[in-house]
Amino acid sequence: MTTYDDRASLTDLTTTAERVRGSVEGVIEGKPEVVRLALTVLLAEGHLLIEDVPGVGKTMLAKALARSIDCSVRRIQFTPDLLPSDITGVSIFDQQRRDFEFKPGAIFAQIVIGDEINRASPKTQSALLESMEERQVTVDGKTYELPGPFMVVATQNPVEMEGTYPLPEAQRDRFMARVSIGYPSPEAELQMLDVHGGVSPLDDLQPVAHAHEILKLIDAVRTVHVADAVRRYAVQLVTATRSHPDLRLGASPRATLHLLRAAKASAALSGREYALPDDVQALAVAVLAHRLLPTAQAQLNRHTAEQVVLEILQQTPVPAYNNRQPGARRL
């Protein structure tokens, strides 16, 4: 197995990530925190759910990220008549060979863009479950591995919109993070009119990183150290969601794992070999909120899942750490 020097790998990571970030920000104006979260999820081997109202650039962000990396890309337009086999693939009988031949579906790509995922039925949405968790597809008793790196970037409109189906809890739990792009500032919107007024910036977008580079950077993220105190802190945050009076469903153990992986990726993007409580805090809302189900009373009081996570962050003691020693790993 090939190994890489930790420091060199992290240096490569920040350099490559900066190129990808600059490429995506050339398309998505004035949203650097959204672009950073997308990169964090990619390097943490997760999947990203982009949820917002129409017209704010959800699909544009997904396409810009995909085109900035020299990977295979497939786009799935989710519609009410989309079938699970359209996603996973289907076995077709070959008359000449007198045997069944597997025809891969749209999921067989390194970057899969699921546009308006909540417009398909829950049955079709569930076709993504195995691929998102195990990076494989099973059809007619045969298992097919998916190429790496593998990331699903799905967009959806809020469930209050007409013609949409809420994502099942199991589906939402497989997304590492959820992000809302939001409306741009007036300055960013003016700049967008200049950039997007003539031709789409996606037309001239060229890859700035290769698939093998991303795989190497993912390996580098895995080497980031997480101290026991940081692990306990993440567990305390997730555990608090399971007993909060405003929630009828807390975060799962998978959420804890995703939170730690995202914290490691965030630390690596900052050029550190170790994760800090700050990394966990910064990602807690994006990683945890979309998995939580508020009670009916909380919904009546307009107490959102995001507010619950922020409340838990305020109430949970943060472990102290010594930031005077560069590279220190003990908390």
C-alpha positions as a LaTeX table, in Angstrom:
\begin{tabular}{lrrr}
\hline
Residue & $x$ (\AA) & $y$ (\AA) & $z$ (\AA) \\
\hline
Met1 & 0.00 & 0.00 & 0.00 \\
Thr2 & 1.34 & 3.42 & $-0.97$ \\
Thr3 & 1.95 & 5.81 & 1.89 \\
Tyr4 & 2.42 & 9.55 & 1.82 \\
Asp5 & 4.27 & 11.94 & 4.08 \\
Asp6 & 1.64 & 13.60 & 6.27 \\
Arg7 & 2.94 & 17.13 & 6.02 \\
Ala8 & 3.57 & 16.97 & 2.27 \\
Ser9 & 0.09 & 15.55 & 1.74 \\
Leu10 & $-1.53$ & 18.32 & 3.77 \\
Thr11 & 0.47 & 20.90 & 1.83 \\
Asp12 & $-0.74$ & 19.36 & $-1.41$ \\
Leu13 & $-4.25$ & 19.30 & $-0.02$ \\
Thr14 & $-4.41$ & 23.01 & 0.76 \\
Thr15 & $-2.87$ & 23.89 & $-2.62$ \\
Thr16 & $-5.24$ & 21.69 & $-4.62$ \\
Ala17 & $-8.26$ & 22.68 & $-2.54$ \\
Glu18 & $-7.43$ & 26.34 & $-3.13$ \\
Arg19 & $-7.47$ & 25.74 & $-6.89$ \\
Val20 & $-10.83$ & 23.98 & $-6.72$ \\
Arg21 & $-12.24$ & 26.63 & $-4.40$ \\
Gly22 & $-11.17$ & 29.43 & $-6.73$ \\
Ser23 & $-12.69$ & 27.63 & $-9.69$ \\
Val24 & $-16.06$ & 27.15 & $-7.99$ \\
Glu25 & $-16.14$ & 30.66 & $-6.56$ \\
Gly26 & $-15.71$ & 31.99 & $-10.08$ \\
Val27 & $-19.21$ & 30.64 & $-10.71$ \\
Ile28 & $-20.85$ & 31.01 & $-7.29$ \\
Glu29 & $-20.44$ & 34.64 & $-6.28$ \\
Gly30 & $-20.17$ & 35.76 & $-2.66$ \\
Lys31 & $-20.63$ & 32.36 & $-0.95$ \\
Pro32 & $-17.14$ & 31.26 & 0.21 \\
Glu33 & $-18.47$ & 29.41 & 3.27 \\
Val34 & $-20.76$ & 27.29 & 1.08 \\
Val35 & $-17.91$ & 26.39 & $-1.28$ \\
Arg36 & $-15.66$ & 25.46 & 1.65 \\
Leu37 & $-18.34$ & 23.17 & 3.07 \\
Ala38 & $-18.71$ & 21.43 & $-0.29$ \\
Leu39 & $-14.94$ & 20.81 & $-0.39$ \\
Thr40 & $-15.00$ & 19.60 & 3.19 \\
Val41 & $-17.67$ & 17.02 & 2.40 \\
Leu42 & $-15.80$ & 15.86 & $-0.71$ \\
Leu43 & $-12.55$ & 15.27 & 1.18 \\
Ala44 & $-14.41$ & 13.63 & 4.08 \\
Glu45 & $-15.91$ & 11.03 & 1.69 \\
Gly46 & $-19.42$ & 12.28 & 2.32 \\
His47 & $-22.42$ & 13.44 & 0.32 \\
Leu48 & $-23.89$ & 16.93 & 0.18 \\
Leu49 & $-27.52$ & 18.02 & 0.26 \\
Ile50 & $-28.15$ & 21.53 & $-1.07$ \\
Glu51 & $-31.57$ & 22.74 & 0.06 \\
Asp52 & $-33.00$ & 26.12 & $-0.85$ \\
Val53 & $-35.65$ & 27.93 & $-2.83$ \\
Pro54 & $-35.49$ & 27.90 & $-6.64$ \\
Gly55 & $-33.12$ & 30.17 & $-8.52$ \\
Val56 & $-30.31$ & 30.68 & $-5.99$ \\
Gly57 & $-27.73$ & 28.47 & $-7.74$ \\
Lys58 & $-28.14$ & 25.00 & $-6.20$ \\
Thr59 & $-27.57$ & 23.10 & $-9.43$ \\
Met60 & $-24.93$ & 25.63 & $-10.51$ \\
Leu61 & $-22.89$ & 24.89 & $-7.37$ \\
Ala62 & $-23.13$ & 21.14 & $-7.93$ \\
Lys63 & $-22.10$ & 21.46 & $-11.58$ \\
Ala64 & $-19.24$ & 23.85 & $-10.81$ \\
Leu65 & $-17.79$ & 21.47 & $-8.22$ \\
Ala66 & $-18.13$ & 18.51 & $-10.57$ \\
Arg67 & $-16.54$ & 20.30 & $-13.54$ \\
Ser68 & $-13.65$ & 21.60 & $-11.43$ \\
Ile69 & $-12.51$ & 18.00 & $-10.88$ \\
Asp70 & $-11.46$ & 15.73 & $-13.73$ \\
Cys71 & $-13.91$ & 12.98 & $-12.75$ \\
Ser72 & $-16.75$ & 11.21 & $-14.47$ \\
Val73 & $-19.96$ & 13.15 & $-13.92$ \\
Arg74 & $-23.60$ & 12.10 & $-14.33$ \\
Arg75 & $-26.67$ & 14.22 & $-13.72$ \\
Ile76 & $-29.99$ & 12.69 & $-12.69$ \\
Gln77 & $-33.11$ & 14.82 & $-13.04$ \\
Phe78 & $-35.46$ & 13.44 & $-10.40$ \\
Thr79 & $-39.07$ & 13.38 & $-11.57$ \\
Pro80 & $-42.20$ & 11.58 & $-10.31$ \\
Asp81 & $-41.92$ & 8.96 & $-13.09$ \\
Leu82 & $-38.24$ & 8.15 & $-12.46$ \\
Leu83 & $-37.71$ & 4.45 & $-11.65$ \\
Pro84 & $-35.13$ & 2.91 & $-9.28$ \\
Ser85 & $-33.64$ & 0.97 & $-12.22$ \\
Asp86 & $-32.95$ & 4.29 & $-13.98$ \\
Ile87 & $-30.54$ & 5.03 & $-11.15$ \\
Thr88 & $-28.99$ & 1.66 & $-10.35$ \\
Gly89 & $-29.14$ & $-0.02$ & $-13.75$ \\
Val90 & $-30.90$ & $-3.09$ & $-15.10$ \\
Ser91 & $-30.05$ & $-6.54$ & $-16.47$ \\
Ile92 & $-31.19$ & $-7.01$ & $-20.09$ \\
Phe93 & $-31.32$ & $-10.34$ & $-21.89$ \\
Asp94 & $-28.91$ & $-10.42$ & $-24.84$ \\
Gln95 & $-30.43$ & $-12.53$ & $-27.63$ \\
Gln96 & $-27.07$ & $-13.17$ & $-29.33$ \\
Arg97 & $-25.19$ & $-14.19$ & $-26.20$ \\
Arg98 & $-28.24$ & $-15.91$ & $-24.72$ \\
Asp99 & $-27.41$ & $-14.35$ & $-21.38$ \\
Phe100 & $-28.27$ & $-11.34$ & $-19.26$ \\
Glu101 & $-26.11$ & $-8.24$ & $-19.62$ \\
Phe102 & $-25.99$ & $-5.52$ & $-16.98$ \\
Lys103 & $-26.56$ & $-1.98$ & $-18.19$ \\
Pro104 & $-25.19$ & 0.46 & $-15.56$ \\
Gly105 & $-27.48$ & 3.24 & $-14.43$ \\
Ala106 & $-26.74$ & 6.90 & $-13.83$ \\
Ile107 & $-25.24$ & 6.22 & $-10.40$ \\
Phe108 & $-22.10$ & 4.79 & $-12.01$ \\
Ala109 & $-20.03$ & 7.97 & $-11.94$ \\
Gln110 & $-17.60$ & 9.61 & $-9.55$ \\
Ile111 & $-19.63$ & 12.79 & $-9.08$ \\
Val112 & $-23.40$ & 12.24 & $-9.26$ \\
Ile113 & $-25.65$ & 15.30 & $-9.36$ \\
Gly114 & $-29.18$ & 14.56 & $-8.18$ \\
Asp115 & $-31.24$ & 17.54 & $-9.26$ \\
Glu116 & $-34.44$ & 18.18 & $-7.29$ \\
Ile117 & $-34.16$ & 14.86 & $-5.50$ \\
Asn118 & $-37.40$ & 15.37 & $-3.59$ \\
Arg119 & $-39.49$ & 15.40 & $-6.76$ \\
Ala120 & $-39.10$ & 11.62 & $-7.12$ \\
Ser121 & $-41.08$ & 9.11 & $-5.08$ \\
Pro122 & $-39.57$ & 7.72 & $-1.84$ \\
Lys123 & $-39.20$ & 4.35 & $-3.58$ \\
Thr124 & $-36.93$ & 5.91 & $-6.20$ \\
Gln125 & $-35.09$ & 7.99 & $-3.62$ \\
Ser126 & $-34.28$ & 4.82 & $-1.69$ \\
Ala127 & $-32.40$ & 3.47 & $-4.72$ \\
Leu128 & $-29.52$ & 5.68 & $-3.57$ \\
Leu129 & $-29.25$ & 4.18 & $-0.09$ \\
Glu130 & $-26.84$ & 1.33 & $-0.81$ \\
Ser131 & $-24.61$ & 3.34 & $-3.13$ \\
Met132 & $-24.31$ & 6.27 & $-0.72$ \\
Glu133 & $-23.45$ & 4.11 & 2.27 \\
Glu134 & $-21.45$ & 1.23 & 0.79 \\
Arg135 & $-20.34$ & 2.67 & $-2.55$ \\
Gln136 & $-21.73$ & $-0.29$ & $-4.42$ \\
Val137 & $-24.90$ & $-1.34$ & $-6.23$ \\
Thr138 & $-26.59$ & $-4.74$ & $-6.04$ \\
Val139 & $-28.81$ & $-5.74$ & $-8.96$ \\
Asp140 & $-30.26$ & $-9.24$ & $-9.42$ \\
Gly141 & $-28.04$ & $-10.64$ & $-6.69$ \\
Lys142 & $-24.80$ & $-9.27$ & $-8.17$ \\
Thr143 & $-22.78$ & $-6.49$ & $-6.55$ \\
Tyr144 & $-21.02$ & $-3.84$ & $-8.61$ \\
Glu145 & $-18.42$ & $-1.51$ & $-7.09$ \\
Leu146 & $-18.67$ & 2.21 & $-7.79$ \\
Pro147 & $-15.62$ & 4.23 & $-8.91$ \\
Gly148 & $-13.74$ & 6.39 & $-6.45$ \\
Pro149 & $-13.84$ & 9.12 & $-5.41$ \\
Phe150 & $-17.62$ & 8.92 & $-5.18$ \\
Met151 & $-19.87$ & 11.77 & $-4.09$ \\
Val152 & $-23.57$ & 12.49 & $-4.46$ \\
Val153 & $-24.47$ & 16.17 & $-4.62$ \\
Ala154 & $-28.24$ & 16.45 & $-4.40$ \\
Thr155 & $-30.41$ & 19.54 & $-4.60$ \\
Gln156 & $-33.94$ & 19.93 & $-3.33$ \\
Asn157 & $-36.57$ & 22.57 & $-2.83$ \\
Pro158 & $-38.18$ & 22.98 & 0.60 \\
Val159 & $-40.82$ & 20.33 & 1.28 \\
Glu160 & $-43.53$ & 23.00 & 1.50 \\
Met161 & $-43.32$ & 23.47 & $-2.28$ \\
Glu162 & $-45.91$ & 21.72 & $-4.46$ \\
Gly163 & $-45.08$ & 18.39 & $-6.10$ \\
Thr164 & $-42.34$ & 17.32 & $-3.69$ \\
Tyr165 & $-41.83$ & 14.33 & $-1.41$ \\
Pro166 & $-39.99$ & 14.72 & 1.91 \\
Leu167 & $-36.79$ & 12.67 & 1.98 \\
Pro168 & $-37.08$ & 9.57 & 4.20 \\
Glu169 & $-35.09$ & 9.77 & 7.44 \\
Ala170 & $-32.73$ & 7.01 & 6.28 \\
Gln171 & $-31.98$ & 9.01 & 3.13 \\
Arg172 & $-31.31$ & 12.27 & 4.97 \\
Asp173 & $-29.06$ & 10.47 & 7.42 \\
Arg174 & $-26.76$ & 9.40 & 4.60 \\
Phe175 & $-26.01$ & 12.97 & 3.60 \\
Met176 & $-23.01$ & 14.16 & 5.58 \\
Ala177 & $-24.08$ & 17.79 & 5.50 \\
Arg178 & $-26.85$ & 20.07 & 4.34 \\
Val179 & $-26.26$ & 23.59 & 3.16 \\
Ser180 & $-28.54$ & 26.44 & 2.12 \\
Ile181 & $-27.03$ & 28.89 & $-0.34$ \\
Gly182 & $-29.35$ & 31.79 & 0.41 \\
Tyr183 & $-29.82$ & 34.98 & $-1.57$ \\
Pro184 & $-26.67$ & 36.85 & $-2.63$ \\
Ser185 & $-25.76$ & 40.28 & $-1.34$ \\
Pro186 & $-26.61$ & 43.20 & $-3.66$ \\
Glu187 & $-22.91$ & 43.57 & $-4.56$ \\
Ala188 & $-22.57$ & 39.87 & $-5.38$ \\
Glu189 & $-25.78$ & 39.96 & $-7.40$ \\
Leu190 & $-24.52$ & 42.91 & $-9.43$ \\
Gln191 & $-21.28$ & 41.05 & $-10.12$ \\
Met192 & $-23.31$ & 37.98 & $-11.07$ \\
Leu193 & $-25.14$ & 40.04 & $-13.71$ \\
Asp194 & $-21.80$ & 41.00 & $-15.25$ \\
Val195 & $-20.40$ & 37.46 & $-15.19$ \\
His196 & $-23.56$ & 35.54 & $-16.09$ \\
Gly197 & $-25.18$ & 38.18 & $-18.28$ \\
Gly198 & $-23.65$ & 36.96 & $-21.54$ \\
Val199 & $-22.69$ & 33.29 & $-21.40$ \\
Ser200 & $-22.72$ & 30.78 & $-18.58$ \\
Pro201 & $-19.37$ & 30.64 & $-16.71$ \\
Leu202 & $-19.76$ & 26.86 & $-16.67$ \\
Asp203 & $-19.04$ & 26.82 & $-20.41$ \\
Asp204 & $-15.42$ & 27.87 & $-19.87$ \\
Leu205 & $-14.86$ & 25.98 & $-16.62$ \\
Gln206 & $-11.93$ & 23.57 & $-16.91$ \\
Pro207 & $-10.82$ & 20.87 & $-14.41$ \\
Val208 & $-8.18$ & 22.08 & $-11.97$ \\
Ala209 & $-7.70$ & 18.75 & $-10.15$ \\
His210 & $-7.65$ & 15.10 & $-11.19$ \\
Ala211 & $-9.41$ & 12.14 & $-9.62$ \\
His212 & $-6.14$ & 10.56 & $-8.46$ \\
Glu213 & $-5.26$ & 13.82 & $-6.68$ \\
Ile214 & $-8.57$ & 13.81 & $-4.83$ \\
Leu215 & $-8.01$ & 10.19 & $-3.76$ \\
Lys216 & $-4.58$ & 11.13 & $-2.43$ \\
Leu217 & $-6.04$ & 14.08 & $-0.53$ \\
Ile218 & $-8.74$ & 11.86 & 0.96 \\
Asp219 & $-5.95$ & 9.59 & 2.24 \\
Ala220 & $-4.26$ & 12.63 & 3.76 \\
Val221 & $-7.48$ & 13.62 & 5.57 \\
Arg222 & $-7.63$ & 10.16 & 7.12 \\
Thr223 & $-4.27$ & 10.79 & 8.83 \\
Val224 & $-5.55$ & 13.87 & 10.68 \\
His225 & $-5.44$ & 13.21 & 14.41 \\
Val226 & $-8.51$ & 13.57 & 16.62 \\
Ala227 & $-7.78$ & 13.68 & 20.36 \\
Asp228 & $-9.94$ & 11.80 & 22.83 \\
Ala229 & $-11.30$ & 15.05 & 24.24 \\
Val230 & $-12.51$ & 16.12 & 20.80 \\
Arg231 & $-14.11$ & 12.72 & 20.24 \\
Arg232 & $-15.92$ & 12.94 & 23.58 \\
Tyr233 & $-17.06$ & 16.46 & 22.73 \\
Ala234 & $-18.60$ & 15.26 & 19.45 \\
Val235 & $-20.32$ & 12.37 & 21.22 \\
Gln236 & $-21.72$ & 14.73 & 23.89 \\
Leu237 & $-23.20$ & 17.01 & 21.22 \\
Val238 & $-24.87$ & 14.14 & 19.38 \\
Thr239 & $-26.08$ & 12.48 & 22.60 \\
Ala240 & $-27.70$ & 15.74 & 23.69 \\
Thr241 & $-29.92$ & 15.71 & 20.61 \\
Arg242 & $-31.42$ & 12.36 & 21.64 \\
Ser243 & $-32.83$ & 13.69 & 24.90 \\
His244 & $-33.71$ & 17.26 & 23.94 \\
Pro245 & $-37.38$ & 18.04 & 24.75 \\
Asp246 & $-37.93$ & 19.80 & 21.41 \\
Leu247 & $-36.86$ & 16.79 & 19.34 \\
Arg248 & $-38.72$ & 13.56 & 18.66 \\
Leu249 & $-35.76$ & 12.10 & 16.77 \\
Gly250 & $-32.13$ & 12.81 & 17.60 \\
Ala251 & $-28.98$ & 12.24 & 15.59 \\
Ser252 & $-27.73$ & 8.72 & 14.87 \\
Pro253 & $-24.28$ & 7.20 & 15.53 \\
Arg254 & $-23.65$ & 7.73 & 11.80 \\
Ala255 & $-24.02$ & 11.45 & 12.49 \\
Thr256 & $-21.22$ & 11.26 & 15.07 \\
Leu257 & $-18.97$ & 9.54 & 12.54 \\
His258 & $-19.80$ & 12.10 & 9.87 \\
Leu259 & $-19.16$ & 14.95 & 12.28 \\
Leu260 & $-15.68$ & 13.62 & 13.10 \\
Arg261 & $-14.83$ & 12.98 & 9.46 \\
Ala262 & $-15.93$ & 16.47 & 8.49 \\
Ala263 & $-13.92$ & 17.97 & 11.37 \\
Lys264 & $-10.81$ & 16.15 & 10.13 \\
Ala265 & $-11.34$ & 17.45 & 6.60 \\
Ser266 & $-11.87$ & 20.98 & 7.89 \\
Ala267 & $-8.67$ & 20.79 & 9.91 \\
Ala268 & $-6.76$ & 19.57 & 6.86 \\
Leu269 & $-8.13$ & 22.43 & 4.76 \\
Ser270 & $-6.78$ & 24.77 & 7.44 \\
Gly271 & $-3.35$ & 23.12 & 7.13 \\
Arg272 & $-3.49$ & 21.32 & 10.48 \\
Glu273 & $-2.64$ & 17.70 & 11.24 \\
Tyr274 & $-5.07$ & 17.64 & 14.15 \\
Ala275 & $-8.71$ & 18.52 & 14.67 \\
Leu276 & $-9.86$ & 21.03 & 17.27 \\
Pro277 & $-13.19$ & 21.55 & 19.06 \\
Asp278 & $-13.55$ & 24.62 & 16.84 \\
Asp279 & $-13.78$ & 22.34 & 13.79 \\
Val280 & $-16.58$ & 20.35 & 15.42 \\
Gln281 & $-18.44$ & 23.50 & 16.46 \\
Ala282 & $-18.22$ & 25.08 & 13.01 \\
Leu283 & $-19.73$ & 22.01 & 11.35 \\
Ala284 & $-22.28$ & 20.92 & 13.95 \\
Val285 & $-25.28$ & 22.71 & 12.41 \\
Ala286 & $-24.53$ & 21.61 & 8.84 \\
Val287 & $-23.92$ & 17.99 & 9.84 \\
Leu288 & $-26.60$ & 17.47 & 12.50 \\
Ala289 & $-29.60$ & 19.74 & 11.86 \\
His290 & $-31.03$ & 17.98 & 8.78 \\
Arg291 & $-31.16$ & 14.65 & 10.67 \\
Leu292 & $-33.28$ & 15.98 & 13.54 \\
Leu293 & $-37.08$ & 15.91 & 13.73 \\
Pro294 & $-38.64$ & 18.61 & 15.94 \\
Thr295 & $-41.73$ & 17.81 & 17.97 \\
Ala296 & $-45.12$ & 19.18 & 16.94 \\
Gln297 & $-44.99$ & 21.69 & 19.79 \\
Ala298 & $-41.55$ & 22.90 & 18.71 \\
Gln299 & $-42.82$ & 23.39 & 15.18 \\
Leu300 & $-45.75$ & 25.41 & 16.48 \\
Asn301 & $-43.30$ & 27.54 & 18.45 \\
Arg302 & $-41.14$ & 27.88 & 15.30 \\
His303 & $-38.19$ & 26.30 & 17.11 \\
Thr304 & $-36.11$ & 24.86 & 14.29 \\
Ala305 & $-33.59$ & 22.05 & 14.36 \\
Glu306 & $-30.82$ & 24.56 & 13.64 \\
Gln307 & $-31.78$ & 26.54 & 16.75 \\
Val308 & $-31.73$ & 23.34 & 18.81 \\
Val309 & $-28.18$ & 22.54 & 17.67 \\
Leu310 & $-27.03$ & 26.08 & 18.47 \\
Glu311 & $-28.63$ & 25.77 & 21.92 \\
Ile312 & $-26.82$ & 22.48 & 22.54 \\
Leu313 & $-23.52$ & 24.05 & 21.45 \\
Gln314 & $-24.01$ & 26.79 & 24.03 \\
Gln315 & $-24.85$ & 24.35 & 26.82 \\
Thr316 & $-22.11$ & 21.76 & 26.17 \\
Pro317 & $-18.73$ & 22.53 & 27.79 \\
Val318 & $-15.93$ & 22.90 & 25.25 \\
Pro319 & $-12.73$ & 20.99 & 26.06 \\
Ala320 & $-9.72$ & 23.22 & 26.58 \\
Tyr321 & $-6.70$ & 22.86 & 24.33 \\
Asn322 & $-3.20$ & 24.30 & 24.17 \\
Asn323 & $-2.87$ & 26.27 & 20.96 \\
Arg324 & 0.61 & 27.56 & 21.73 \\
Gln325 & 2.37 & 24.47 & 20.50 \\
Pro326 & 2.13 & 24.05 & 16.70 \\
Gly327 & 1.11 & 20.52 & 15.87 \\
Ala328 & 0.23 & 19.69 & 19.47 \\
Arg329 & $-2.03$ & 16.67 & 19.61 \\
Arg330 & $-2.83$ & 16.45 & 23.29 \\
Leu331 & $-5.91$ & 18.14 & 24.70 \\
\hline
\end{tabular}
